[in-house]
Short mmCIF file of C-alpha atoms in Angstrom, two decimals:
data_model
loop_
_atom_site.label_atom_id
_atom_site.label_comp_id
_atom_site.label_asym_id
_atom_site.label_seq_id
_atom_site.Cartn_x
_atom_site.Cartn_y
_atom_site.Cartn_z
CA UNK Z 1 106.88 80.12 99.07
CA UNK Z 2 105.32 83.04 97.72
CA UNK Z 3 105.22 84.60 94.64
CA UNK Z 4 104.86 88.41 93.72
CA UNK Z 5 104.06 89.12 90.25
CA UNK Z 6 106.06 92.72 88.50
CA UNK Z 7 103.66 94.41 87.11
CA UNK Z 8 104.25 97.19 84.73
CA UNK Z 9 102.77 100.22 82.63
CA UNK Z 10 103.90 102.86 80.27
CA UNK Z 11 102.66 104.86 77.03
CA UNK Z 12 103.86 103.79 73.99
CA UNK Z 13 104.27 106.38 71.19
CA UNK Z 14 105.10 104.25 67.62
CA UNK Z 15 106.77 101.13 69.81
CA UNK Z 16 104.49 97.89 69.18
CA UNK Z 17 106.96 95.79 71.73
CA UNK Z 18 109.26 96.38 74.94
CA UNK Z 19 110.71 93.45 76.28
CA UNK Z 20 113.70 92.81 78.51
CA UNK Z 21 116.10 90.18 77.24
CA UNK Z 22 115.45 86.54 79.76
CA UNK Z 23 118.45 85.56 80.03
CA UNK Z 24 120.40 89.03 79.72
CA UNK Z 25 118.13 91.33 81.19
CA UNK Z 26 120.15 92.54 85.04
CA UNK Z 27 116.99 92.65 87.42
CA UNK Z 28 117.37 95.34 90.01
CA UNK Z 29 114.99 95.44 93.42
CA UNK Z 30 114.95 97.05 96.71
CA UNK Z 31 113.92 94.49 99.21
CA UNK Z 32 111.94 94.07 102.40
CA UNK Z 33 112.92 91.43 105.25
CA UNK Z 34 109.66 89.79 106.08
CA UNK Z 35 111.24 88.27 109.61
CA UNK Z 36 111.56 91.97 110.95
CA UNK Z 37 109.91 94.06 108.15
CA UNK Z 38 113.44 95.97 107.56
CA UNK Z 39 113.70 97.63 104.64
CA UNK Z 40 116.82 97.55 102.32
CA UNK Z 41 118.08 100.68 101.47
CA UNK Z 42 120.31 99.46 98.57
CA UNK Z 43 119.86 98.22 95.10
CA UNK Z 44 120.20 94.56 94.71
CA UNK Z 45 121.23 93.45 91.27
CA UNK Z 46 120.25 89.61 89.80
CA UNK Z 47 119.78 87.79 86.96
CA UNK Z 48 118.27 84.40 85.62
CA UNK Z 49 121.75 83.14 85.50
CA UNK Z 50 123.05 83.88 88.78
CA UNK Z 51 122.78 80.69 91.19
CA UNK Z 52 124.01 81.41 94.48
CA UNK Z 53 124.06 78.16 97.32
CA UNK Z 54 121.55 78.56 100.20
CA UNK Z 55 122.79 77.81 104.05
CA UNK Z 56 122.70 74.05 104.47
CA UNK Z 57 122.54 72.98 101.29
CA UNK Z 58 119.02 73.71 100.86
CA UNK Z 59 119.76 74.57 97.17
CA UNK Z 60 120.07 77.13 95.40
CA UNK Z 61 118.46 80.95 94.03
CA UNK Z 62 118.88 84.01 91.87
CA UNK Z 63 119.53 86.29 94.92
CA UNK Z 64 120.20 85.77 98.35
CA UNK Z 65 119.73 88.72 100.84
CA UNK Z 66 120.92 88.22 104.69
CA UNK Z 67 119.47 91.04 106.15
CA UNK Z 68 121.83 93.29 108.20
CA UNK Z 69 119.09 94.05 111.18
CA UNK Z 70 117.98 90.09 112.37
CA UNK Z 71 120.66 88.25 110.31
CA UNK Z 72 117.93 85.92 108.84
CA UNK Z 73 119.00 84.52 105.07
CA UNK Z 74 116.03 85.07 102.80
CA UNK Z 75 116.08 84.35 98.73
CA UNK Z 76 114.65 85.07 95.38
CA UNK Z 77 114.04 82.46 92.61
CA UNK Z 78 112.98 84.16 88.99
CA UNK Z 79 109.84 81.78 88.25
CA UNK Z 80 111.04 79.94 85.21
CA UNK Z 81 109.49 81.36 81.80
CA UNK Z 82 107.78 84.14 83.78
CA UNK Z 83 109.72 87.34 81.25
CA UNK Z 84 106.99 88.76 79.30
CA UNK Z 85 107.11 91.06 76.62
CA UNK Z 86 104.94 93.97 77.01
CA UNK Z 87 102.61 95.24 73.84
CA UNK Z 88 101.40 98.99 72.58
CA UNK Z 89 97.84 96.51 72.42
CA UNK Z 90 97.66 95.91 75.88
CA UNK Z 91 96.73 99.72 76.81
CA UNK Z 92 98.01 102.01 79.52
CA UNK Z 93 96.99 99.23 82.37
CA UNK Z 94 99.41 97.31 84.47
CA UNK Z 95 100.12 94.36 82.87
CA UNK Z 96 102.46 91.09 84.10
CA UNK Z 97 106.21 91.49 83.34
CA UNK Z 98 108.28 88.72 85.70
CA UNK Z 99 107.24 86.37 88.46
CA UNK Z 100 109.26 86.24 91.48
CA UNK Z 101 109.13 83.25 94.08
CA UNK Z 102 110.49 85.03 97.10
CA UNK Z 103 111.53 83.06 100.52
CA UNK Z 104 111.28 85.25 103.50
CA UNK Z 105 111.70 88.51 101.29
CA UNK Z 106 109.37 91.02 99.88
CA UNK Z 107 110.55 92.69 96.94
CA UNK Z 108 109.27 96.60 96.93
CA UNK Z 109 110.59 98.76 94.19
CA UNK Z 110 111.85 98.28 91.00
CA UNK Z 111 114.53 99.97 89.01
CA UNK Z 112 114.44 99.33 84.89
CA UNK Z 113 117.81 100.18 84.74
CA UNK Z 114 118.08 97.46 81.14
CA UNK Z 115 118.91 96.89 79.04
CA UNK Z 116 115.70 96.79 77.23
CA UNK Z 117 114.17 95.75 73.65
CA UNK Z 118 111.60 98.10 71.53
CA UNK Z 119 110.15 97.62 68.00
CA UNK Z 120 109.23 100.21 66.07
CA UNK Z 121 104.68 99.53 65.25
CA UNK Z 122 104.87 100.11 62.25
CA UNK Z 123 108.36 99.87 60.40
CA UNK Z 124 109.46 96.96 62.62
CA UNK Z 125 112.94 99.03 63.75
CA UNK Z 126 114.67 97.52 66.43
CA UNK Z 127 116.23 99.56 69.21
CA UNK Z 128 118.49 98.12 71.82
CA UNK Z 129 120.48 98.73 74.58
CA UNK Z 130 117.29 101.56 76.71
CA UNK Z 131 117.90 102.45 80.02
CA UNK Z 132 114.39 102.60 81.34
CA UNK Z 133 115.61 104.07 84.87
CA UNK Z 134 114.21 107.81 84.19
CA UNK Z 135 110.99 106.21 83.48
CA UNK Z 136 111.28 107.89 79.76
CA UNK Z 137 113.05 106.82 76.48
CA UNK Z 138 112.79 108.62 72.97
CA UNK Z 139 114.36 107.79 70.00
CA UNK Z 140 114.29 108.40 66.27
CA UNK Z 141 112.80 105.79 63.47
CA UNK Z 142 114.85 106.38 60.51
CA UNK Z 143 112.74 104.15 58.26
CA UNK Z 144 109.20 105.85 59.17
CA UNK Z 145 110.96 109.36 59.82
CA UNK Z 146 109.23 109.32 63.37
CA UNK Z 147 110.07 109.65 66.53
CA UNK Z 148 109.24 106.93 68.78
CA UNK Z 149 109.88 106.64 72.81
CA UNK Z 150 108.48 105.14 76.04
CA UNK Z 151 106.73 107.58 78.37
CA UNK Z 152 106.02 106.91 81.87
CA UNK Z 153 107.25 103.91 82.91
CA UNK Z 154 105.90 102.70 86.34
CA UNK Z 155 105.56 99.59 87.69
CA UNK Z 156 104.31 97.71 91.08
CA UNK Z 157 104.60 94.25 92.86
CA UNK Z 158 101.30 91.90 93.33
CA UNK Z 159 101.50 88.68 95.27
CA UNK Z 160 100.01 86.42 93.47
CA UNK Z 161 100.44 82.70 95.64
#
């Protein structure tokens, strides 16, 4: 088992909060066979309640990926209670978003395709439904007469057991 750790930064201009939804929120990963160090060239799509059977009745995971080059089964489990929310506090530093417990996978990019969550800092706004996968969002706060958006969005994959 190891687990790689999504790691994520972005500017905030007047959102306090960005979260993605646990058990809406559509992961979506390019992946890397770590049998023959293939590369997927798709998008694989997954979330927390997706539960697929493993070969033998090993159990079961959020994604499972047979690669197409050596044929070997490999699978992704979203570490339970991982989904972080991300704060304007925290600074323009990577900072933990999910835990993934991968099984002869690597996971290498990261698409935040959403939908995600953002509060407004300082009239408390919510704003739903942001597609993250441009790296940028902006909005208008009605309430504070501001705008307020997400500025580049980038992310990276740690392994962190």
């Amino acid at each position: 088992m190891v687990v790689f750790c999504l790691k994520v930064k972005c500017t905030f201009e007047g959102v306090g909060i960005l979260s993605a939804d646990p058990a809406d929120y559509e992961w979506c990963l390019k992946v890397k066979c770590c049998g023959c160090g293939e590369d997927s060239p798709n998008w694989h799509t997954f979330g927390v309640a997706d539960s697929h059977e493993l070969k033998g009745g090993r159990g079961s995971a959020n994604f499972v990926y047979k690669c197409k080059f050596c044929s070997r089964e490999n699978s992704l489990d979203i570490v339970k209670d991982s989904i972080k929310k991300i704060e304007a506090s925290q600074g323009e530093k990577f900072v933990p978003l999910v835990k993934f417990d991968c099984r002869g996978l690597e996971p290498t990019f990261f698409m935040p395709k959403g939908p995600w969550e953002a509060e407004s800092i300082t009239s408390g706004s919510k704003f739903g439904d942001i597609d993250l996968s441009e790296n940028d969002w902006a909005d208008y706060d009605t309430k504070e007469q501001e705008t307020v958006g997400i500025y580049g969005f980038t992310s990276q994959f740690e392994r962190v057991k």
